Tab-separated table of C-alpha atoms (C1' of nucleotides) in Angstrom:
chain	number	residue	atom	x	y	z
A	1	UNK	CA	-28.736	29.152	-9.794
A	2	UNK	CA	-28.073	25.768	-8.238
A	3	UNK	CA	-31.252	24.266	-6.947
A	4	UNK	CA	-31.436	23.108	-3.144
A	5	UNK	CA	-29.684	19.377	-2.184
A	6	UNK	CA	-31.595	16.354	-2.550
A	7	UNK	CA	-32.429	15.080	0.914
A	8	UNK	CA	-33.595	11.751	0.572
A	9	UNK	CA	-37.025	10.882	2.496
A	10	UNK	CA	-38.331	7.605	3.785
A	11	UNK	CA	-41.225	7.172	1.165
A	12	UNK	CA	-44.755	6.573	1.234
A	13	UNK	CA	-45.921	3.490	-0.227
A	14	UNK	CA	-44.770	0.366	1.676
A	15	UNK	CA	-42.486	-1.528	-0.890
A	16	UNK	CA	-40.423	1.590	-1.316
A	17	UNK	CA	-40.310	2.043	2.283
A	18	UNK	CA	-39.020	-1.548	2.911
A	19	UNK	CA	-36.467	-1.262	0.270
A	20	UNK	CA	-35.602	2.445	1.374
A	21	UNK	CA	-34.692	0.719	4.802
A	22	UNK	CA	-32.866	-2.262	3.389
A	23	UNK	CA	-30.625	0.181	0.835
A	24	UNK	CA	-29.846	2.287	4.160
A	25	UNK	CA	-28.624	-0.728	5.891
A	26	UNK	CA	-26.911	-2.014	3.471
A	27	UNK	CA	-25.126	0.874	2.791
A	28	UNK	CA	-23.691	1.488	6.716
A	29	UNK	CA	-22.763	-2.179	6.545
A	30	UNK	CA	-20.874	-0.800	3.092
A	31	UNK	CA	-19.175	2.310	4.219
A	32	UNK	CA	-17.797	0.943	7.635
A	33	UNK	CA	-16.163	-1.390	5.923
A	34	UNK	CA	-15.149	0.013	2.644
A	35	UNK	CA	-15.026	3.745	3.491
A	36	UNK	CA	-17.536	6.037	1.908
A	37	UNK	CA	-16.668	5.263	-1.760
A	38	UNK	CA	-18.411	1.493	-1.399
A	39	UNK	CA	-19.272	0.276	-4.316
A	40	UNK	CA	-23.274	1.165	-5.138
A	41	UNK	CA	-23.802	-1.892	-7.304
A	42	UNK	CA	-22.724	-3.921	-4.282
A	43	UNK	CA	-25.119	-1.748	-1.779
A	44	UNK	CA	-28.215	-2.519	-4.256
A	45	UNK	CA	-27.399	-6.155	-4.889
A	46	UNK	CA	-26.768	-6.603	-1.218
A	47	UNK	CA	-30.205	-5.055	0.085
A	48	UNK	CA	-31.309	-7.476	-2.736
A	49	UNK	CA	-32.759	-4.283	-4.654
A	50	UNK	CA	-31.756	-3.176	-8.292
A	51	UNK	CA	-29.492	-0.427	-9.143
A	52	UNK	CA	-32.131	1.882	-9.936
A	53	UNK	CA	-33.965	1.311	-6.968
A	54	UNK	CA	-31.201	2.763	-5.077
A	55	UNK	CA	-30.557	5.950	-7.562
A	56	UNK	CA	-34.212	6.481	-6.855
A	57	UNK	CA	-34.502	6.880	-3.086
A	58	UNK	CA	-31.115	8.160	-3.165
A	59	UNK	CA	-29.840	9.861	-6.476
A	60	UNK	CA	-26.432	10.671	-5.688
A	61	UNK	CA	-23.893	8.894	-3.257
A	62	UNK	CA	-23.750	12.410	-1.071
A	63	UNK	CA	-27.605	11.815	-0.300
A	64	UNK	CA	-27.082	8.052	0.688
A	65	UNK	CA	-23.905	9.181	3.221
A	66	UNK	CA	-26.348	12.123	4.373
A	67	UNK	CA	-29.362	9.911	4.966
A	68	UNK	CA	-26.880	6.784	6.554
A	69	UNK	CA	-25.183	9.763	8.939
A	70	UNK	CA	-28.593	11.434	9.558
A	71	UNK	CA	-29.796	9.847	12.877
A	72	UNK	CA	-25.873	9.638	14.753
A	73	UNK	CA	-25.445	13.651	13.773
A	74	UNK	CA	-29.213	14.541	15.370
A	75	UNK	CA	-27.888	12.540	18.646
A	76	UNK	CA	-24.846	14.483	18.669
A	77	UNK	CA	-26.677	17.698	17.978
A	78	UNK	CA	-28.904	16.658	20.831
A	79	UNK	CA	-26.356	15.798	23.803
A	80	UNK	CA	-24.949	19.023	22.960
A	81	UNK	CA	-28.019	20.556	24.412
A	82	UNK	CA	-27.856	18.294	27.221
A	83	UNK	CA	-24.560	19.070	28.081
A	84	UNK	CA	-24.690	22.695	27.688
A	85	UNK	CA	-27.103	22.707	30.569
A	86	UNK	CA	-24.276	20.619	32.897
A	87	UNK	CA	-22.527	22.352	35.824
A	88	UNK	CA	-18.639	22.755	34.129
A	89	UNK	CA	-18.512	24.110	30.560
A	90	UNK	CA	-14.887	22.517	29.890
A	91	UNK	CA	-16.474	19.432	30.885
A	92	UNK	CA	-18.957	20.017	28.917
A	93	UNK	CA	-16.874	21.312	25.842
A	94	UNK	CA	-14.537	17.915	26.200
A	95	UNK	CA	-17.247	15.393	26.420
A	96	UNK	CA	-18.893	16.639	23.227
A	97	UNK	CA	-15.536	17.069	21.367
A	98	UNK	CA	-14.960	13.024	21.909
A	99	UNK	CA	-18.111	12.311	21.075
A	100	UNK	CA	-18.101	14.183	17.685
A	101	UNK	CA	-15.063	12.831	16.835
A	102	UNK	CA	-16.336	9.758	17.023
A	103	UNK	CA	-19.127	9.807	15.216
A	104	UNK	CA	-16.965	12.180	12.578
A	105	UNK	CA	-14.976	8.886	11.987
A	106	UNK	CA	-17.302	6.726	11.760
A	107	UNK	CA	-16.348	5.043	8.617
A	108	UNK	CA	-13.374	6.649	6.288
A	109	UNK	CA	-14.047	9.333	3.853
A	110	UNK	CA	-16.538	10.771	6.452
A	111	UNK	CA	-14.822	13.451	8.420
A	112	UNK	CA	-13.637	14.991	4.752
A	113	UNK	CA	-17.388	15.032	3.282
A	114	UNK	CA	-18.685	16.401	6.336
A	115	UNK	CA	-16.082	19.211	6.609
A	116	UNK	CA	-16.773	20.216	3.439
A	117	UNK	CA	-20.734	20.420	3.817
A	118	UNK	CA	-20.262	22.535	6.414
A	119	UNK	CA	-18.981	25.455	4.990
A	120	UNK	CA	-20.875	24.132	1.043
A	121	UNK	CA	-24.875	24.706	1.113
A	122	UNK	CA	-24.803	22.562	-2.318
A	123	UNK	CA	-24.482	19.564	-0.197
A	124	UNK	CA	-26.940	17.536	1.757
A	125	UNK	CA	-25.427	17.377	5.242
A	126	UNK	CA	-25.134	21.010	5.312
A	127	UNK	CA	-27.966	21.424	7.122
A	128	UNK	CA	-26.836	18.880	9.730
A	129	UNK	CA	-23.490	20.425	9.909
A	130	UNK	CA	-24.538	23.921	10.859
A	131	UNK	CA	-26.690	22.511	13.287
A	132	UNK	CA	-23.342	21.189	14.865
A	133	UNK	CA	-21.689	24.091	13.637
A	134	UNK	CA	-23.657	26.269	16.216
A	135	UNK	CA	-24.252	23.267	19.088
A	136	UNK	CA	-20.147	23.702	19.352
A	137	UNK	CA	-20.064	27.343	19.383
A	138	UNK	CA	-22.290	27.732	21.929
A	139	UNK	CA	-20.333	25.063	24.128
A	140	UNK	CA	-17.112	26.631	22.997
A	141	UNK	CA	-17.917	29.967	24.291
A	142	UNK	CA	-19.905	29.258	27.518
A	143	UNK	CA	-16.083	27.765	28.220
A	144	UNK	CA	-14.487	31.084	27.263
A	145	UNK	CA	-16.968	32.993	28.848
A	146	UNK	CA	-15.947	30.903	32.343
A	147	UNK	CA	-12.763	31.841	30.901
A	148	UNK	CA	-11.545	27.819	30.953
A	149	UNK	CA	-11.121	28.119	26.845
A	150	UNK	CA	-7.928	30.590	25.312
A	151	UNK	CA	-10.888	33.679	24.157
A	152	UNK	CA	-9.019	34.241	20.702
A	153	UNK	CA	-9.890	30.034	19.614
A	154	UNK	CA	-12.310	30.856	16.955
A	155	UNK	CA	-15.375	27.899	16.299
A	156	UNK	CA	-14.208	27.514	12.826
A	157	UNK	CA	-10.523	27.104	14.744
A	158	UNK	CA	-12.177	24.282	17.071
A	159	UNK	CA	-13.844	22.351	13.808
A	160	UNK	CA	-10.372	22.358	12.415
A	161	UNK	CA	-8.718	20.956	15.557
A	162	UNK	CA	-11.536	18.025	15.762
A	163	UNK	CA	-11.610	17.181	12.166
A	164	UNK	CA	-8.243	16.619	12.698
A	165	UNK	CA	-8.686	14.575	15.245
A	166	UNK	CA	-11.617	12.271	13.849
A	167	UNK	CA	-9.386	12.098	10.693
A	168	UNK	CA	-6.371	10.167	12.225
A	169	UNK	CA	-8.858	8.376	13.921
A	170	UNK	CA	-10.069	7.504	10.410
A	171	UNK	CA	-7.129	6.627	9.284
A	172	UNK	CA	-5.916	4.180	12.053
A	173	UNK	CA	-8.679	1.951	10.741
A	174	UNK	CA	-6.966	-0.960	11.964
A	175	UNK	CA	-4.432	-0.179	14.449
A	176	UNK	CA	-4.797	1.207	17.751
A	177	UNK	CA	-6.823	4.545	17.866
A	178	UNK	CA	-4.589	7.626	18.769
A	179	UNK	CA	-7.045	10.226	18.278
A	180	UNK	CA	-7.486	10.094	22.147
A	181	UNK	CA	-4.027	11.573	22.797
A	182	UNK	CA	-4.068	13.858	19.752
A	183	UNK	CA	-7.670	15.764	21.514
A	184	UNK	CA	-6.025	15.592	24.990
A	185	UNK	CA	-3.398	17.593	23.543
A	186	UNK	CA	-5.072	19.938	21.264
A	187	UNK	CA	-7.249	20.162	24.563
A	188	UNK	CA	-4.792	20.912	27.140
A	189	UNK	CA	-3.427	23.425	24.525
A	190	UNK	CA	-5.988	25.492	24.070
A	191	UNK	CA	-7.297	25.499	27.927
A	192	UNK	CA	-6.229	28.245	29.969
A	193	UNK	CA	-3.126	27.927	32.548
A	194	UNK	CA	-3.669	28.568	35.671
A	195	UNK	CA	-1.601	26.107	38.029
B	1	UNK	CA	6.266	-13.181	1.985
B	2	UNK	CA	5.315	-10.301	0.088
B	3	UNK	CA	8.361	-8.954	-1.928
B	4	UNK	CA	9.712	-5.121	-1.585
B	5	UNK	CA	7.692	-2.046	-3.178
B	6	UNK	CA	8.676	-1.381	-7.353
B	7	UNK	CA	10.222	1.997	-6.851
B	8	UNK	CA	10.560	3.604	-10.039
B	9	UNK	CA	13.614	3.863	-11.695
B	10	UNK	CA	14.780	6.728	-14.479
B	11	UNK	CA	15.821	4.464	-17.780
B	12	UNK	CA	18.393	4.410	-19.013
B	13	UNK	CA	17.848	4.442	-22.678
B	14	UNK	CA	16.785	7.644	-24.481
B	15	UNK	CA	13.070	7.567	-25.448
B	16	UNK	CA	12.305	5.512	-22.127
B	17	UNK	CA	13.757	9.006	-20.262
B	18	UNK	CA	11.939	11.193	-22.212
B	19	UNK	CA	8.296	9.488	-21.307
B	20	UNK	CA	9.672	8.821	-18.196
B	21	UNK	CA	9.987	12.444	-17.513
B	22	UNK	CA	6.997	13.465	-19.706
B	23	UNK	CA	4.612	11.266	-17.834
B	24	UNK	CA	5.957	13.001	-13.935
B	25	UNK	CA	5.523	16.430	-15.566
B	26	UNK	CA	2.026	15.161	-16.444
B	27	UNK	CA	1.411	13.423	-13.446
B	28	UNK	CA	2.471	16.441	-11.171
B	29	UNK	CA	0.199	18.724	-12.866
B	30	UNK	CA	-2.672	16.520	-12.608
B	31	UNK	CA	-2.186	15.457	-8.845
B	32	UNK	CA	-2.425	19.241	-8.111
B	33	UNK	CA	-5.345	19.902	-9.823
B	34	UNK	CA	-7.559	16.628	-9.452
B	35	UNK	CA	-5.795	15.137	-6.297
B	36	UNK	CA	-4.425	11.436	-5.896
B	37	UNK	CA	-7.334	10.054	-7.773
B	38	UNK	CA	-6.704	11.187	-10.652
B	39	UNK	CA	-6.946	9.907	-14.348
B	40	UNK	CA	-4.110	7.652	-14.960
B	41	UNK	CA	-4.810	7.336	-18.932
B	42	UNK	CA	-5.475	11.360	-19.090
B	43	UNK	CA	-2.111	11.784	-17.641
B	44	UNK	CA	-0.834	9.304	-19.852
B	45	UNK	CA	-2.636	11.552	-22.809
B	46	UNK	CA	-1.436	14.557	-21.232
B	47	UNK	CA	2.142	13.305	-21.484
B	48	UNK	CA	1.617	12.125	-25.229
B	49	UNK	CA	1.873	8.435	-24.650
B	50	UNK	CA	0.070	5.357	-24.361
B	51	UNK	CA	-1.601	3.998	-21.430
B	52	UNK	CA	0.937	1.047	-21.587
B	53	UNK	CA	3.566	3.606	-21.427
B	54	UNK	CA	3.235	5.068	-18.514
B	55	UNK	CA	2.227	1.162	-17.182
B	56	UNK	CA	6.073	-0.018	-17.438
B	57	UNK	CA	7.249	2.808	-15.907
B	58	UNK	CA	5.474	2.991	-13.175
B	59	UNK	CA	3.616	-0.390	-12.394
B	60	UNK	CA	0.940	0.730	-9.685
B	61	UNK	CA	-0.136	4.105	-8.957
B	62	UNK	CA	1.374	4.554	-5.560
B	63	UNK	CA	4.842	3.820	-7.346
B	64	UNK	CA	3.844	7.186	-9.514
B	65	UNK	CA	2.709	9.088	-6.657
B	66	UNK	CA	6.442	8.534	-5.111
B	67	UNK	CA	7.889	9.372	-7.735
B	68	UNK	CA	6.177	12.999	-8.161
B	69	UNK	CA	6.940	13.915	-4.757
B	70	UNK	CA	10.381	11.905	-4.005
B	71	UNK	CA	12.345	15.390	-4.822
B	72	UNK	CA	10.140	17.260	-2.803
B	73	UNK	CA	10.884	14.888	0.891
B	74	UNK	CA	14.249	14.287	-0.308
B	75	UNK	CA	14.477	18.230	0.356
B	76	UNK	CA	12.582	18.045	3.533
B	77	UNK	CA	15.311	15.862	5.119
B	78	UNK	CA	18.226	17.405	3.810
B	79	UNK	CA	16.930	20.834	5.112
B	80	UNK	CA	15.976	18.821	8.640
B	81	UNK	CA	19.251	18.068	8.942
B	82	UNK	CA	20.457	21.914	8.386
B	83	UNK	CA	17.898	23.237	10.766
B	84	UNK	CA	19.423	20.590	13.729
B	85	UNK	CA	22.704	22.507	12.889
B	86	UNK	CA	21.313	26.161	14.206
B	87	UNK	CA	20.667	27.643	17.570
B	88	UNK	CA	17.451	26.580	18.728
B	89	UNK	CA	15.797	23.965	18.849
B	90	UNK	CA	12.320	24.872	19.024
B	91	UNK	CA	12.608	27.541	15.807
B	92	UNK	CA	14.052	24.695	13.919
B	93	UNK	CA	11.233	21.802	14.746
B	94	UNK	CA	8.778	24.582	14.454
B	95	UNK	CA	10.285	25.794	11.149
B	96	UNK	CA	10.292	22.114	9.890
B	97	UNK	CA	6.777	21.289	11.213
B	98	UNK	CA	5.935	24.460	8.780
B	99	UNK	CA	7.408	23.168	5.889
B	100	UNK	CA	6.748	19.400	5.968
B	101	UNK	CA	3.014	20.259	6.204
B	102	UNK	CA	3.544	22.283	3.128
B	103	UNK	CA	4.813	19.096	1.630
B	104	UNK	CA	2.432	16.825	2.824
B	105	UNK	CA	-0.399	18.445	1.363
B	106	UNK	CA	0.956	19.348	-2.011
B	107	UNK	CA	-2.335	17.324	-3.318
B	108	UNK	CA	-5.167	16.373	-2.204
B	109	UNK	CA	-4.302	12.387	-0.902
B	110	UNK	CA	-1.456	12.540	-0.358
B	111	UNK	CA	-1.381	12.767	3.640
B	112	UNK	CA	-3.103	9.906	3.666
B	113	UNK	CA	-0.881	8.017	1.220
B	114	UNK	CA	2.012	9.590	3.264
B	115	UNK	CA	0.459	8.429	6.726
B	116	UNK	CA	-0.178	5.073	5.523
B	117	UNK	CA	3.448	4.599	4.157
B	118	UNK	CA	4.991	5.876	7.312
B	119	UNK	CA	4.336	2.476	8.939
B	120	UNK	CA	3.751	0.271	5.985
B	121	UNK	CA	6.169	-0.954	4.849
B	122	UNK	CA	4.965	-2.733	1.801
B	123	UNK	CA	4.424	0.554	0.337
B	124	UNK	CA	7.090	2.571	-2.143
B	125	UNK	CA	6.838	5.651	-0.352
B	126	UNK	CA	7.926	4.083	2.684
B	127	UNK	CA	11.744	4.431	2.578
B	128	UNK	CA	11.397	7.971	2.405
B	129	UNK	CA	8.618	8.303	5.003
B	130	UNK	CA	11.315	6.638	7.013
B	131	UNK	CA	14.011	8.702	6.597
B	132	UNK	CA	11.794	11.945	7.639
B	133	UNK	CA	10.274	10.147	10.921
B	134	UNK	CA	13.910	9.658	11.566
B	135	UNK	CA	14.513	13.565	11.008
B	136	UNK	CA	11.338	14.842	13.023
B	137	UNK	CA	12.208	12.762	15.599
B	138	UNK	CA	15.661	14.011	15.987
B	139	UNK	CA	14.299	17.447	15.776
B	140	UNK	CA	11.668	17.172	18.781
B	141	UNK	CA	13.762	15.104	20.963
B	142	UNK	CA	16.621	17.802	20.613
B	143	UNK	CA	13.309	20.319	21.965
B	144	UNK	CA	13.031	18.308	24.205
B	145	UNK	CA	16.306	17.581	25.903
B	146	UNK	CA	16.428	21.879	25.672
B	147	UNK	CA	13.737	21.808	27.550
B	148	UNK	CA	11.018	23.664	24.827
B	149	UNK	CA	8.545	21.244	24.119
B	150	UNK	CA	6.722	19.062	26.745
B	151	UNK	CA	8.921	15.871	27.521
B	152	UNK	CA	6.265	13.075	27.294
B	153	UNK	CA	5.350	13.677	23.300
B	154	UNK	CA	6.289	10.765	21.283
B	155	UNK	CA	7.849	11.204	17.932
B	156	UNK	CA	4.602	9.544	16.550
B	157	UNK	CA	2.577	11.682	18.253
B	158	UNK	CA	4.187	14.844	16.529
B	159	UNK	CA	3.317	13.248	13.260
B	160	UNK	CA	-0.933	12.879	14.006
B	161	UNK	CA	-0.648	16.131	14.418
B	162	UNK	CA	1.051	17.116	11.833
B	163	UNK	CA	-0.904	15.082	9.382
B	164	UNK	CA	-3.595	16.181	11.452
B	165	UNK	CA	-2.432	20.327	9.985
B	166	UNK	CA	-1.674	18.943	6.790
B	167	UNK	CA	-4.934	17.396	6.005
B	168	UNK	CA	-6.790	20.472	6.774
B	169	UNK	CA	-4.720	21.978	4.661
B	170	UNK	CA	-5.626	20.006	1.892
B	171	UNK	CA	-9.306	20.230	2.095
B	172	UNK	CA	-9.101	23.699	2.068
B	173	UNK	CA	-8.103	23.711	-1.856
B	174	UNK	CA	-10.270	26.863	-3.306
B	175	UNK	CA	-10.434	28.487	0.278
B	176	UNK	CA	-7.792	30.411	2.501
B	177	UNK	CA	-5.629	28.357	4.521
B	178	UNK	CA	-5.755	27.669	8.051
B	179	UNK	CA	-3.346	25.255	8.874
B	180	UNK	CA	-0.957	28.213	10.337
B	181	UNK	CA	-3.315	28.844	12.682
B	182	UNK	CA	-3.414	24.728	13.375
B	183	UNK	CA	-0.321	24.673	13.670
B	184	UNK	CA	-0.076	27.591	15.696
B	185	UNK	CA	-2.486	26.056	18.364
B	186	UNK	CA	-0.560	22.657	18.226
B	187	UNK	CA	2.737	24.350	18.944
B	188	UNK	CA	1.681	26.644	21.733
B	189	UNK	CA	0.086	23.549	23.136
B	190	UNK	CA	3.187	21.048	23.160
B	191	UNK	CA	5.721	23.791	24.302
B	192	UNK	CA	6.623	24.071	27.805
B	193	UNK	CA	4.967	27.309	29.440
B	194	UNK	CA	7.299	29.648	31.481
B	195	UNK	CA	6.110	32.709	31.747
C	1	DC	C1'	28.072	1.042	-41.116
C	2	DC	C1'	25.518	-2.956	-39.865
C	3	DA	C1'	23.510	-6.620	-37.145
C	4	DT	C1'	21.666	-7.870	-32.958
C	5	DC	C1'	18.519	-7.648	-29.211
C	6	DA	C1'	17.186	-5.884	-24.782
C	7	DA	C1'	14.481	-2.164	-23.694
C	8	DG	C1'	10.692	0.336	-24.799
C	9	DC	C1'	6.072	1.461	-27.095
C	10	DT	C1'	1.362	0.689	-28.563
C	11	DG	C1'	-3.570	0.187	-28.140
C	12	DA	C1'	-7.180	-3.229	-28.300
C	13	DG	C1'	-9.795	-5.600	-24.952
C	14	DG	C1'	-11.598	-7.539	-20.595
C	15	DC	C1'	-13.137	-5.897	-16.241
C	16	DT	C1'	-15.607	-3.071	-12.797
C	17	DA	C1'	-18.261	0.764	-11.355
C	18	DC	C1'	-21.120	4.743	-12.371
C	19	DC	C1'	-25.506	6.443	-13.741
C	20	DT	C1'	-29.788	6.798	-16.903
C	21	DC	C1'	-34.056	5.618	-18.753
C	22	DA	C1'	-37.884	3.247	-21.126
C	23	DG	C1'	-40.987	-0.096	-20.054
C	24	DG	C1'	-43.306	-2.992	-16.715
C	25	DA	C1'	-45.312	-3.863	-11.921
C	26	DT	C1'	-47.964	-2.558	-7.908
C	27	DA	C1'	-49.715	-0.202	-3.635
C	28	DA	C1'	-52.979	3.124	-2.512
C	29	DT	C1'	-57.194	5.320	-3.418
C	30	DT	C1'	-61.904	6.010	-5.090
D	1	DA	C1'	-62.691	-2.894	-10.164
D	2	DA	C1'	-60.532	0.841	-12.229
D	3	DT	C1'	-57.259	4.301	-11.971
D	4	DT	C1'	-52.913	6.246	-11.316
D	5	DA	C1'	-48.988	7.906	-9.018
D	6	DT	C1'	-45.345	5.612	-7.171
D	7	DC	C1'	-42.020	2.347	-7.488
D	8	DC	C1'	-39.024	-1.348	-9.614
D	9	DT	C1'	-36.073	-3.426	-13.091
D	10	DG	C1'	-31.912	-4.254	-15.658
D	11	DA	C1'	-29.885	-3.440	-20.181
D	12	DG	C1'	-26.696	-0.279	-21.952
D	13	DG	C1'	-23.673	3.823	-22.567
D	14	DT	C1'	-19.546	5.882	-20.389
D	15	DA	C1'	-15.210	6.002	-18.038
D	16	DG	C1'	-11.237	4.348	-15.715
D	17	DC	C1'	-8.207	0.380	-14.490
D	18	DC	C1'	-4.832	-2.745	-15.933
D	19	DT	C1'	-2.714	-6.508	-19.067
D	20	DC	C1'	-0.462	-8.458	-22.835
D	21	DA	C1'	0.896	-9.886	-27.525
D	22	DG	C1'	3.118	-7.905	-31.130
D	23	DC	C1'	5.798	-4.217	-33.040
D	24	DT	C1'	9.625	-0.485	-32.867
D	25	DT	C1'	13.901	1.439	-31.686
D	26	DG	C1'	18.045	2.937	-29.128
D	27	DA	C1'	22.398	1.069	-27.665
D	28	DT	C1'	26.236	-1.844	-28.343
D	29	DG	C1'	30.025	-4.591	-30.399
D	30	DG	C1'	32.244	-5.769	-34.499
DNA sequence: CCATCAAGCTGAGGCTACCTCAGGATAATT
DNA sequence: AATTATCCTGAGGTAGCCTCAGCTTGATGG
């Protein structure tokens, strides 16, 4: 019924590509400082492009977040790898939960749009949120399987507890960030007791 | 500098208490179904008056959004302040932690709006955001002098991660729910183990 | 019952942002 | 140089926000 997501894609033809790149710029200039419902008009006029140049590369303001989130999501995606082939799996598990959050907060509005593309296919970062859908279950249960994690935490349980996380972080825009202590207490709640 | 949040007031004359009244039944309704956002001039419609109307009652939209849920946290204090009265501690923050994030995500926004007012206090919903910081806070530090709940959480602290249950809570409109489980990992992780 | 008037009501209108589309421009290709 | 698919432009329709000048009406005192 309901064709596949528009993923924007860096064109072909050289003017479009230049303007492509100046609307993406533009627009993560935009959304880390007005939150992910910047104003489009502004985006175009400030990547000195016209309104409809922007609706073309990117026709709706999901595809724009998608393609301005793209690269920092593939890193992420890509340490988890990395990590997963470290020494401790809690370690392991920890580092890549502060990193996500981070890059889950990134600018405000984020954390909420990527939640719900993870669990929507209609959406264009669904495909980038599976991919860290499964890079944090496979770090989450190497942990339990070196039985460091509680075995009955769920991945869909551990998204919930960083989202969370990256959304206070969102929120404390421009106070002190207190998503720290909030993961080192989900963390030392769901870690196994053993002293 | 900046003079005290409009808080809206019930009028006293006849007509201005039926609009008054119309326009929260209205304004309820459509916070539940479109969240925070939504349309101030259908709700206006909705309530069968004119845009103005619902303009002199209440001036700026946070002052309606107070409004619509003053009853609700008026209720979450009073009943704080029954739960300090019974036997334990723990069972009553836990019980309140349950229903405030019940409260707090009655539509989608409204953690955030909540959040924000808790420390702002240029904002209408502030008084009241007040008043239940002041009744969490009694509620964990009596857990805490008992001994339940791990001594160095702040009262502010309690409230990330509350908001932090609340706001999943809220994204998950058309799904099942999982801030019990949230919640459920938060507590078990803040208590004091003894077994 | 009436006069008075503060309180309340209305909706047109200016503003901003969203998004579309018909017509014009141009980079790539042959 | 000609062709053409790609790209660009910006006016214009739509919707929501918010204000304000002018009108209406409930409450009050006589």
């Amino acid at each position: 019924m309901d064709g596949k997501p528009y993923i924007a894609q860096r064109p072909k033809r050289a003017d479009g590509r230049r303007n492509y790149d100046a609307i993406l710029a533009a627009a993560r200039k935009a959304f880390e400082t007005s939150g992910a419902d910047a104003s489009l008009e502004d985006i175009a006029s400030q990547a000195g492009v016209a309104i409809g140049t922007l609706y073309r590369h990117f026709p709706t303001r999901a595809s724009l977040v998608e393609a301005a989130t793209r690269d920092g999501l593939e890193n992420l995606v890509a340490h988890a790898q990395r990590l997963a082939a470290g020494p401790d799996p809690l370690d392991a598990l920890t580092e890549w939960m502060r990193e996500a959050v981070v890059h889950f907060s990134t600018f405000r509005g984020l954390v909420g749009i990527l939640t719900r593309s993870m669990y929507d296919e209609g959406t264009p970062s669904h495909a980038m949120c599976a991919a860290m859908h499964r890079s944090g279950a496979d770090l989450l249960h190497a942990a339990q399987a070196a039985g460091r994690v509680r075995p009955d935490l769920t991945p869909e349980e551990l998204f919930d507890l960083l989202s969370g996380a990256a959304w206070v972080r969102e929120q404390a825009a421009s106070g002190r960030d207190s998503s720290p202590r909030f993961l080192q207490l989900v963390l030392e709640g769901i870690t196994t007791r053993e002293d």
